[in-house]
Amino acid sequence: MQENTKYNIPSEISSKISKWLAKFPIDQKKPAIIYALHLIQHESKYIRSEHVNAVADFLGLKKIDVYEVASFYSMFETEQVGKHTISVCTNVSCMLNGSDEILKYLEDKLKMKVGDSSEKYFLKDERECLAACCGAPMMQVNHKYYENLTKEKIDSIIDGLENER
Amino acid sequence: MAWKMKDKYNINELCYSTLSSDNPNSYETYVSQGGYETWKKILRELPDKKEIINSVIESGLRGRGGAGFSTGRKWSFINQDSDAIKYLVCNADESEPGTCKDRDILRYNPHALIEGMLIASYAIGAETAYCYLRGEFIDDVYTSFKNALKDAYQNKLLGKNIFNTDICIELHDLIGAGAYIVGEETAMLESIEGKKGFPRYKPPFPAVKGLFGSPTIINNVETLASIPKIIGKGPDWFSSFGTKDSAGFKCFSVSGHVNNPGNFEIPLGTPFKTLLELAGGMKDGKKLKAVIPGGSSVPVVPGEVMLETDMDYESIAKSGSLLGSGAVIIMDEDTNMVEVIHRIARFYYSESCGQCTPCREGTGWMFKVIDKILKGKGTLDDLKTLESIPKMISGSTICALGDAAAMPVESFITHYKNEFLEYIKLPTEKLPNDKDFAEPINNEFILSRK
């Protein structure tokens, strides 16, 4: 995990975290960690030490409490990753429907191996089933579902990302 | 897509009742089908909580997340005489490989889930309920559920003193961040409490000591979404479908080598053959080789056995497997079973939380040995080692993930040993390089899972 400068949680994020805390008993602060990290990662693309420290300070928790959450859950990136996260499901149902070829096609198209990241793309090494088995093969791009994938569909999805401003 | 079958029942009767509408997830659609009437009736009549729990027991509803325990009995474990704060948690961390039924309930019929959660909260005396969705649902699935919840609040169906009664129920949406283990109910409680998802020892069971130390009931999405109609139409109506010990309807996610993969809500006890027909039959007219009938955690069943089996808890148990979450993965005659179990083993190795040694180490051993065999470098001793590992994991761990990892490996070797042996007999010129081997386990995996 990298550490750069001190991070101040922006007010729009801190007010959202405060609102989230209202869902829990008043003495419970830890339940907001996951949500806070989601918000910060959404803004900063990946979680750095200063983010962990800032969340801990804001919630009045130990840094290790926040760090263990950031490191345990697979959606939290603690290394720099590209702008768009692509997760191709390769679990059983998708594998039976050709997800390995889909992943290979994507690797070749983006000129990267699964797990790698460029400035623009992060081809995540997704091990979990993403619960769209009846639309296999499938992938998520920035957590949006794309199902019944074909090479043509992948071309058009990547073209869409390439052409965006 | 509700259509009549055999003039006996409609498919998609409960959890998928709105699927045939243009705007399935809207409040209006749900209300037009009589939605929230059961909840309103409860608010008008304020029945004894035990009456509702007894109805759920009588209906025969069993937990649809995978364990299949009587839902009503689970609710009855809450001590109603205690003044302790009680919680209801809906497990929407759908992540058992092959399972995608709950996602469709959350996307297309979220109000049935909300109404079910309200009735369950009333029955167990909970004033706070949480619906925990898996992190990967953060986009459209989460949005659909949140919008439905907003509509329910706007129509004053929940909150403080609902319909001017003494009943107060707050329902909160929560989102996870990616971890299969959090689908285990006590790991989910840890995750809600803002910790890593390590399952807890049981006892104490959550109904005694659960979320924030308070009595808690955790139910699956499908279980809770079935409740409004079970209470509305009565337990006898529900139990008139299905079999004696497997009452009512169940959602099955049929995936793999079929023409029309999809979710089908049908009475338990329906022949597997009928379900396969609903899913459009085998793709490319190929022969059925094997079926995983309840998600990747359950033993695989040879196709010819499955074709004689009915889709209920007892029949599937008789055929050597479990109904589990109702994820039916279909494999045709060309399927390479070593590749399939390799993928399954990789999954459990990645998702073991690392708390218990037999699971943390055992899932890694199993994956590494299968990987070695698949790459043509396996020996007969390796196969023997592989056969011995599941026995060392099963029953030796805090939660069921260890068993879930062990059972499929055992069953794949039992039924398809010849395929493993074929890899072991590969001629030497086909042997791959050392660099093709899986990377060894290192401590980093245990510490960070990255």
XYZ file of C-alpha atoms in Angstrom:
615
model
C 0.000 0.000 0.000
C 1.434 3.354 -1.044
C 1.477 6.448 1.071
C 1.613 9.843 -0.537
C 0.337 12.878 1.281
C -2.218 13.472 3.940
C -5.738 12.859 2.743
C -8.705 14.859 3.886
C -12.026 13.149 3.328
C -14.046 15.495 1.104
C -17.162 16.864 2.771
C -19.565 15.154 0.362
C -18.042 11.796 1.284
C -17.873 12.468 5.022
C -21.511 13.532 5.102
C -22.481 10.317 3.308
C -20.506 8.279 5.855
C -22.228 10.093 8.716
C -25.617 9.328 7.180
C -24.645 5.666 6.782
C -23.738 5.457 10.472
C -27.356 6.248 11.329
C -28.269 2.727 10.193
C -26.443 1.228 13.187
C -26.539 1.456 16.988
C -25.017 4.741 18.068
C -21.862 3.204 19.573
C -21.046 1.250 16.391
C -18.565 2.937 14.044
C -16.890 -0.018 12.322
C -19.954 -0.863 10.200
C -19.244 2.245 8.113
C -15.738 1.129 7.079
C -16.768 -0.862 3.992
C -19.026 1.894 2.749
C -16.417 4.597 3.382
C -13.780 2.638 1.474
C -16.209 2.139 -1.433
C -16.796 5.885 -1.623
C -13.106 6.730 -1.464
C -12.124 4.057 -3.965
C -14.817 5.284 -6.325
C -13.201 8.703 -6.228
C -9.512 7.717 -6.020
C -9.582 4.396 -7.969
C -7.555 2.566 -5.316
C -7.012 2.641 -1.567
C -3.783 4.122 -0.227
C -2.469 4.306 3.327
C -3.569 7.889 3.736
C -7.132 6.838 2.897
C -7.032 4.122 5.541
C -5.660 6.583 8.089
C -8.268 9.188 7.227
C -11.154 6.724 7.582
C -9.769 5.506 10.913
C -9.422 9.083 12.175
C -12.876 10.053 10.965
C -14.571 7.068 12.607
C -12.379 7.141 15.714
C -11.015 3.650 15.047
C -7.599 2.048 14.996
C -5.873 2.054 11.624
C -5.586 -1.732 11.731
C -9.400 -1.995 11.912
C -9.682 -0.206 8.584
C -6.620 -1.859 7.068
C -7.909 -5.362 7.737
C -11.130 -4.557 5.908
C -9.295 -2.918 3.000
C -7.049 -5.958 2.640
C -9.682 -8.675 3.181
C -12.350 -7.789 0.624
C -11.497 -8.492 -2.993
C -13.204 -5.404 -4.412
C -10.801 -3.074 -2.639
C -7.701 -2.355 -4.675
C -4.644 -1.454 -2.691
C -2.360 -1.060 -5.707
C -2.708 1.475 -8.469
C -5.134 0.262 -11.137
C -6.447 1.614 -14.426
C -9.538 3.686 -14.981
C -11.844 0.842 -16.016
C -12.026 -2.387 -14.049
C -12.940 -5.413 -16.142
C -13.782 -8.673 -14.391
C -14.408 -11.689 -16.598
C -16.146 -14.457 -14.694
C -14.346 -17.756 -15.272
C -16.192 -19.825 -12.685
C -17.855 -23.118 -13.660
C -20.995 -21.993 -15.526
C -19.058 -19.382 -17.480
C -16.174 -21.753 -18.132
C -18.601 -24.300 -19.628
C -19.760 -21.550 -21.963
C -16.364 -20.472 -23.215
C -15.213 -17.838 -20.719
C -11.574 -18.902 -21.142
C -11.687 -17.972 -24.831
C -13.439 -14.719 -23.957
C -10.738 -13.871 -21.438
C -7.989 -14.789 -23.915
C -9.625 -12.599 -26.568
C -9.746 -9.710 -24.135
C -6.136 -10.268 -23.082
C -5.034 -10.150 -26.709
C -7.213 -7.172 -27.512
C -6.005 -5.123 -24.553
C -2.463 -6.521 -24.855
C -2.357 -7.451 -21.204
C -2.550 -10.545 -19.025
C -5.284 -11.160 -16.501
C -4.343 -9.404 -13.264
C -2.470 -6.653 -15.102
C -3.348 -3.020 -15.249
C -2.599 -0.179 -17.624
C -3.507 3.438 -17.168
C -6.834 2.815 -18.822
C -7.745 -0.780 -18.020
C -7.489 -3.130 -15.078
C -8.124 -6.725 -16.119
C -8.969 -8.096 -12.713
C -8.159 -11.699 -11.833
C -11.726 -12.487 -10.799
C -12.054 -15.772 -8.934
C -15.599 -15.403 -7.650
C -18.762 -16.335 -9.479
C -20.530 -13.073 -10.284
C -24.071 -14.485 -10.062
C -25.110 -14.152 -13.688
C -24.651 -17.814 -14.561
C -27.657 -17.949 -16.852
C -26.089 -15.206 -18.984
C -22.730 -16.967 -19.273
C -20.172 -16.034 -20.421
C -20.292 -12.699 -18.654
C -18.138 -9.922 -17.337
C -18.445 -6.771 -15.317
C -17.024 -3.475 -16.510
C -16.940 -1.054 -13.605
C -19.493 -3.375 -11.959
C -21.980 -3.138 -14.807
C -23.092 -6.554 -16.043
C -22.469 -7.641 -19.627
C -23.904 -11.076 -20.351
C -23.941 -13.632 -23.183
C -20.596 -12.301 -24.362
C -19.253 -12.834 -27.857
C -16.098 -11.466 -29.436
C -18.244 -8.937 -31.315
C -19.875 -7.783 -28.095
C -16.481 -7.342 -26.471
C -15.306 -5.313 -29.462
C -18.238 -2.957 -29.132
C -17.887 -2.627 -25.344
C -14.162 -1.836 -25.597
C -14.769 0.514 -28.544
C -17.276 2.326 -26.344
C -14.659 2.750 -23.621
C -12.008 3.791 -26.152
C -14.231 6.468 -27.656
C -15.415 8.011 -24.422
C -14.130 11.447 -23.577
C -42.974 -15.490 -18.340
C -45.500 -17.336 -16.227
C -46.950 -20.185 -18.207
C -49.160 -23.083 -17.327
C -47.673 -26.513 -17.075
C -49.705 -29.657 -16.811
C -52.679 -27.436 -15.754
C -51.484 -27.889 -12.221
C -49.413 -24.887 -11.384
C -47.864 -21.765 -12.809
C -44.162 -21.487 -12.933
C -42.746 -18.334 -11.372
C -45.620 -18.124 -8.925
C -44.018 -16.402 -5.917
C -40.584 -14.858 -6.161
C -40.790 -14.245 -9.908
C -44.478 -13.278 -10.044
C -43.734 -9.862 -11.541
C -41.442 -11.151 -14.288
C -44.217 -11.187 -16.882
C -44.918 -7.463 -16.401
C -43.390 -4.644 -18.422
C -42.130 -2.909 -15.343
C -41.478 -5.827 -13.009
C -39.655 -4.059 -10.199
C -42.046 -1.147 -9.738
C -44.159 -0.601 -6.665
C -47.264 -0.283 -8.850
C -46.706 -3.675 -10.486
C -46.278 -5.389 -7.144
C -49.343 -3.699 -5.660
C -51.436 -4.551 -8.749
C -50.702 -8.221 -8.004
C -51.986 -7.868 -4.454
C -48.590 -6.989 -3.070
C -48.334 -5.617 0.486
C -51.902 -6.812 1.223
C -50.576 -9.459 3.591
C -48.481 -6.898 5.428
C -51.417 -4.465 5.649
C -53.649 -7.222 6.992
C -51.089 -8.002 9.681
C -50.969 -4.330 10.614
C -54.766 -4.217 10.841
C -55.199 -7.385 12.843
C -51.892 -7.491 14.748
C -51.933 -11.292 15.063
C -49.925 -13.123 17.685
C -46.330 -13.471 16.492
C -46.407 -17.172 17.295
C -49.325 -17.578 14.894
C -47.197 -16.327 12.008
C -44.234 -18.449 13.031
C -46.495 -21.506 13.277
C -47.872 -20.816 9.804
C -44.344 -20.722 8.406
C -43.513 -23.979 10.221
C -46.696 -25.612 8.889
C -45.999 -24.424 5.342
C -42.857 -26.555 5.336
C -40.727 -23.715 3.936
C -37.048 -24.579 4.193
C -34.207 -22.085 3.935
C -33.452 -21.449 0.292
C -29.877 -20.317 0.728
C -28.529 -23.844 0.744
C -28.850 -25.427 4.166
C -32.565 -26.208 3.822
C -33.411 -25.789 7.494
C -37.041 -25.116 8.444
C -37.517 -21.345 8.283
C -40.311 -21.297 10.848
C -38.260 -23.322 13.312
C -35.344 -20.953 12.877
C -37.639 -18.045 13.735
C -38.979 -19.921 16.755
C -35.489 -19.977 18.290
C -35.871 -16.281 19.109
C -36.823 -15.826 22.724
C -39.964 -13.714 22.397
C -40.141 -13.050 26.138
C -36.782 -11.323 26.187
C -36.588 -7.546 25.967
C -33.320 -7.728 24.034
C -33.072 -5.859 20.749
C -33.600 -8.318 17.908
C -32.416 -8.128 14.328
C -33.411 -9.592 11.007
C -30.731 -9.934 8.355
C -31.442 -10.786 4.746
C -28.559 -12.631 3.136
C -28.318 -11.164 -0.367
C -24.672 -12.123 -0.740
C -25.508 -14.464 -3.589
C -22.216 -16.027 -4.613
C -22.481 -19.809 -4.655
C -21.123 -20.669 -8.115
C -23.983 -21.404 -10.490
C -26.521 -19.432 -8.479
C -28.154 -16.310 -9.879
C -31.727 -16.623 -8.599
C -31.588 -13.961 -5.887
C -30.158 -11.381 -8.251
C -33.359 -11.661 -10.307
C -35.533 -11.261 -7.218
C -33.567 -8.156 -6.208
C -33.762 -6.768 -9.743
C -37.293 -7.761 -10.697
C -39.318 -8.360 -7.556
C -37.644 -6.409 -4.752
C -40.975 -5.548 -3.123
C -41.735 -9.212 -2.433
C -38.456 -9.325 -0.517
C -39.247 -6.115 1.356
C -42.718 -7.346 2.300
C -41.247 -10.682 3.371
C -38.651 -8.906 5.497
C -41.345 -6.819 7.177
C -43.453 -9.873 8.004
C -40.390 -11.740 9.286
C -39.334 -8.750 11.398
C -42.816 -8.591 12.906
C -42.818 -12.328 13.625
C -39.471 -12.306 15.427
C -40.004 -8.925 17.074
C -37.207 -7.112 15.253
C -37.396 -3.357 14.839
C -34.305 -3.204 12.666
C -33.682 -5.277 9.570
C -30.694 -5.259 7.242
C -30.459 -6.481 3.689
C -26.806 -7.211 2.906
C -26.075 -7.338 -0.819
C -22.816 -8.654 -2.181
C -20.431 -5.918 -3.230
C -20.457 -6.841 -6.903
C -24.187 -5.955 -6.987
C -23.241 -2.328 -6.322
C -24.498 -1.071 -9.679
C -27.927 -1.984 -11.069
C -28.979 -4.669 -8.571
C -28.331 -2.468 -5.558
C -30.026 0.479 -7.251
C -33.136 -1.585 -7.979
C -33.393 -2.676 -4.363
C -32.710 0.804 -2.980
C -35.359 2.375 -5.229
C -37.906 -0.208 -4.110
C -37.053 0.467 -0.485
C -37.509 4.185 -1.052
C -40.952 3.560 -2.578
C -41.933 1.361 0.348
C -40.891 4.099 2.772
C -42.766 6.714 0.731
C -45.886 4.606 0.977
C -45.341 4.461 4.747
C -45.212 0.660 4.794
C -42.315 0.785 7.208
C -40.677 3.182 9.618
C -42.035 4.470 12.894
C -45.548 3.564 14.070
C -46.505 2.023 10.748
C -50.152 2.757 9.868
C -50.579 4.299 13.338
C -49.795 1.046 15.116
C -47.101 0.473 17.727
C -45.103 -1.374 15.096
C -41.795 0.266 14.184
C -39.508 -1.386 11.655
C -36.536 0.215 9.938
C -35.097 -1.655 6.978
C -31.591 -0.738 5.824
C -29.700 -1.663 2.686
C -26.055 -2.683 3.125
C -23.386 -3.455 0.574
C -20.436 -5.827 0.844
C -17.104 -5.643 -0.940
C -16.359 -9.043 -2.428
C -15.912 -12.189 -0.336
C -17.683 -15.517 -0.897
C -17.279 -16.404 2.769
C -19.577 -13.568 3.813
C -22.483 -15.647 2.521
C -21.923 -17.822 5.607
C -24.363 -16.367 8.113
C -22.007 -15.627 10.989
C -19.346 -14.255 8.627
C -22.054 -11.955 7.329
C -22.662 -10.695 10.862
C -18.938 -9.981 11.205
C -18.994 -8.135 7.895
C -22.018 -6.045 8.888
C -20.152 -5.200 12.081
C -17.406 -3.831 9.848
C -14.839 -6.584 10.196
C -13.281 -9.122 7.890
C -15.635 -12.007 7.196
C -14.428 -14.671 9.595
C -17.179 -17.141 10.524
C -17.953 -17.496 14.223
C -18.155 -20.587 16.362
C -21.645 -21.957 16.870
C -23.057 -22.164 19.497
C -24.009 -19.577 20.437
C -26.316 -19.527 17.451
C -27.238 -16.132 16.000
C -30.799 -16.481 17.304
C -29.275 -16.260 20.780
C -26.254 -14.053 20.167
C -25.980 -12.553 16.715
C -25.517 -9.084 15.299
C -23.946 -6.677 17.821
C -24.435 -9.469 20.373
C -28.214 -9.461 19.995
C -30.602 -12.233 18.915
C -30.611 -12.293 15.123
C -32.303 -14.259 12.375
C -30.554 -14.525 9.008
C -32.572 -15.649 6.002
C -31.879 -15.921 2.293
C -33.519 -13.580 -0.259
C -35.679 -16.289 -1.831
C -36.818 -17.537 1.582
C -37.995 -14.085 2.620
C -39.523 -13.239 -0.766
C -41.647 -16.410 -0.484
C -43.134 -15.341 2.850
C -45.835 -12.848 1.733
C -47.706 -15.404 -0.374
C -47.216 -18.196 2.159
C -48.871 -16.045 4.839
C -51.356 -14.487 2.397
C -52.586 -17.697 0.802
C -51.998 -19.857 3.851
C -49.521 -22.600 4.705
C -51.805 -25.288 3.258
C -51.738 -23.667 -0.149
C -47.941 -23.660 -0.143
C -47.567 -27.188 1.150
C -50.061 -28.476 -1.413
C -47.206 -28.068 -3.886
C -44.008 -30.026 -3.727
C -43.506 -33.178 -1.708
C -44.121 -34.067 1.925
C -40.680 -33.027 3.144
C -39.923 -30.554 0.369
C -42.929 -28.264 0.317
C -43.739 -25.476 -2.090
C -41.836 -23.774 -4.848
C -38.129 -23.336 -5.363
C -36.135 -21.174 -7.771
C -33.626 -23.120 -9.821
C -30.841 -21.433 -11.784
C -30.124 -23.697 -14.726
C -26.807 -22.939 -16.409
C -24.144 -24.664 -18.454
C -24.763 -26.647 -21.618
C -28.459 -25.937 -22.152
C -30.294 -24.044 -24.899
C -32.284 -21.756 -22.650
C -30.408 -21.145 -19.402
C -32.460 -19.296 -16.842
C -34.160 -19.132 -13.484
C -37.257 -21.258 -13.074
C -39.487 -21.244 -10.024
C -41.207 -24.614 -9.930
C -42.687 -26.939 -7.311
C -40.120 -29.034 -5.491
C -40.318 -32.629 -6.594
C -40.522 -31.711 -10.268
C -38.598 -34.305 -12.283
C -35.136 -33.125 -13.323
C -36.133 -34.043 -16.892
C -38.905 -31.428 -16.800
C -36.523 -28.760 -15.527
C -34.087 -29.644 -18.291
C -36.925 -29.271 -20.807
C -37.809 -25.877 -19.369
C -34.201 -24.878 -19.920
C -34.550 -25.801 -23.575
C -32.828 -29.164 -23.386
C -29.212 -29.971 -24.107
C -27.272 -27.551 -26.280
C -26.376 -28.821 -29.761
C -28.325 -32.008 -29.085
C -25.457 -33.438 -27.068
C -25.795 -36.073 -24.389
C -25.984 -35.200 -20.716
C -22.846 -36.231 -18.871
C -23.134 -34.782 -15.381
C -25.043 -32.338 -13.225
C -24.064 -30.296 -10.201
C -27.562 -29.970 -8.728
C -27.115 -27.369 -5.967
C -24.191 -25.048 -6.593
C -20.503 -25.917 -6.843
C -20.316 -26.895 -3.154
C -22.325 -30.073 -3.629
C -21.255 -33.434 -5.077
C -21.552 -33.944 -8.824
C -24.142 -36.470 -10.044
C -23.760 -38.535 -13.230
C -26.276 -37.586 -15.926
C -27.997 -40.963 -16.083
C -28.682 -40.836 -12.317
C -29.911 -37.268 -12.545
C -32.371 -38.087 -15.326
C -34.153 -40.410 -12.886
C -34.102 -37.886 -10.034
C -36.702 -35.384 -8.872
C -35.783 -31.874 -7.771
C -36.450 -32.087 -4.056
C -34.247 -32.371 -0.971
C -34.787 -36.094 -0.379
C -34.549 -37.296 -3.981
C -31.315 -35.412 -4.590
C -29.910 -36.708 -1.308
C -30.736 -40.230 -2.484
C -28.800 -39.626 -5.671
C -25.766 -38.715 -3.592
C -25.847 -34.952 -3.591
C -27.616 -31.941 -2.124
C -30.225 -29.502 -3.385
C -28.156 -26.642 -1.956
C -28.984 -23.269 -3.413
C -30.810 -24.742 -6.413
C -28.042 -23.938 -8.873
C -28.222 -26.658 -11.497
C -25.088 -26.786 -13.618
C -25.484 -28.959 -16.700
C -22.493 -30.593 -18.372
C -22.558 -32.341 -21.734
C -20.691 -35.406 -22.942
C -17.656 -33.392 -24.096
C -17.005 -31.847 -20.695
C -13.563 -32.377 -19.241
C -14.267 -33.206 -15.619
C -10.688 -32.615 -14.466
C -10.893 -29.083 -15.850
C -14.199 -28.510 -14.081
C -12.946 -29.642 -10.672
C -9.739 -27.665 -11.255
C -11.842 -24.525 -11.613
C -13.951 -25.372 -8.576
C -10.863 -26.106 -6.461
C -9.250 -22.828 -7.541
C -12.350 -20.987 -6.386
C -12.383 -22.476 -2.867
C -8.642 -21.960 -2.546
C -9.130 -18.268 -3.363
C -12.142 -17.863 -1.119
C -11.097 -19.745 2.020
C -10.904 -17.028 4.650
C -7.794 -18.594 6.180
C -9.116 -18.859 9.706
C -9.017 -22.664 10.039
C -5.869 -24.557 9.071
C -7.547 -27.611 7.458
C -9.455 -25.380 5.044
C -6.753 -22.769 4.457
C -4.104 -25.398 3.706
C -6.371 -28.138 2.392
C -8.009 -26.037 -0.314
C -4.538 -25.047 -1.497
C -3.299 -28.639 -1.509
C -6.311 -29.824 -3.462
C -5.914 -27.084 -6.036
C -2.197 -27.640 -6.423
C -2.526 -31.396 -6.839
C -5.369 -31.085 -9.356
C -3.349 -28.441 -11.185
C -0.377 -30.784 -11.345
C -2.555 -33.618 -12.666
C -4.234 -31.360 -15.225
C -0.824 -30.276 -16.468
C 0.156 -33.875 -17.049
C 2.719 -34.082 -14.272
C 0.575 -35.974 -11.795
C 1.362 -39.429 -10.475
C -0.792 -42.106 -8.925
C 0.522 -41.003 -5.541
C -0.793 -37.521 -6.258
C -4.236 -38.940 -6.933
C -4.072 -40.845 -3.668
C -3.049 -37.673 -1.865
C -5.930 -35.855 -3.501
C -8.342 -38.545 -2.369
C -7.112 -38.242 1.210
C -7.373 -34.452 1.582
C -11.191 -34.019 1.652
C -11.398 -36.389 4.628
C -8.939 -34.212 6.518
C -10.952 -31.046 5.891
C -14.542 -32.250 6.342
C -15.875 -31.638 9.808
C -12.645 -30.005 11.004
C -13.510 -26.368 10.354
C -15.611 -23.644 11.954
C -17.878 -23.157 8.946
C -19.062 -25.205 5.990
C -16.663 -23.758 3.399
C -14.205 -26.554 4.120
C -16.863 -29.200 3.493
C -18.034 -27.265 0.453
C -14.532 -27.474 -0.976
C -14.077 -31.118 -0.037
C -17.360 -32.635 -1.250
C -17.007 -31.823 -4.952
C -13.411 -33.116 -5.098
C -14.447 -36.394 -3.481
C -17.373 -36.820 -5.853
C -15.434 -35.973 -9.015
C -12.831 -38.615 -8.153
C -15.555 -41.158 -7.278
C -17.439 -40.741 -10.547
C -14.719 -39.725 -12.989
C -11.548 -41.342 -11.723
C -10.758 -42.639 -15.208
C -10.426 -39.065 -16.457
C -7.866 -38.276 -13.759
C -6.010 -41.473 -14.673
C -5.920 -40.474 -18.337
C -3.997 -37.342 -17.377
C -1.617 -39.332 -15.254
C -0.859 -41.643 -18.185
C -0.046 -38.792 -20.588
C 3.041 -39.563 -22.689
C 6.155 -37.684 -21.632
C 6.517 -35.565 -24.785
C 3.303 -33.787 -23.874
C 4.616 -32.689 -20.494
C 4.554 -28.930 -20.068
C 7.327 -26.759 -18.662
C 7.849 -26.113 -14.999
C 6.772 -22.531 -15.436
C 3.283 -23.748 -16.237
C 2.789 -24.825 -12.658
C 0.671 -22.906 -10.198
C 2.606 -20.558 -8.000
C 3.315 -21.950 -4.559
C 1.254 -20.733 -1.650
C 2.908 -17.943 0.260
C 1.973 -16.151 3.420
C 0.885 -13.129 1.475
C -2.235 -15.020 0.433
C -3.219 -15.630 3.990
C -2.489 -12.085 5.062
C -3.940 -10.087 2.238
C -5.776 -12.433 -0.144
C -4.545 -10.292 -3.017
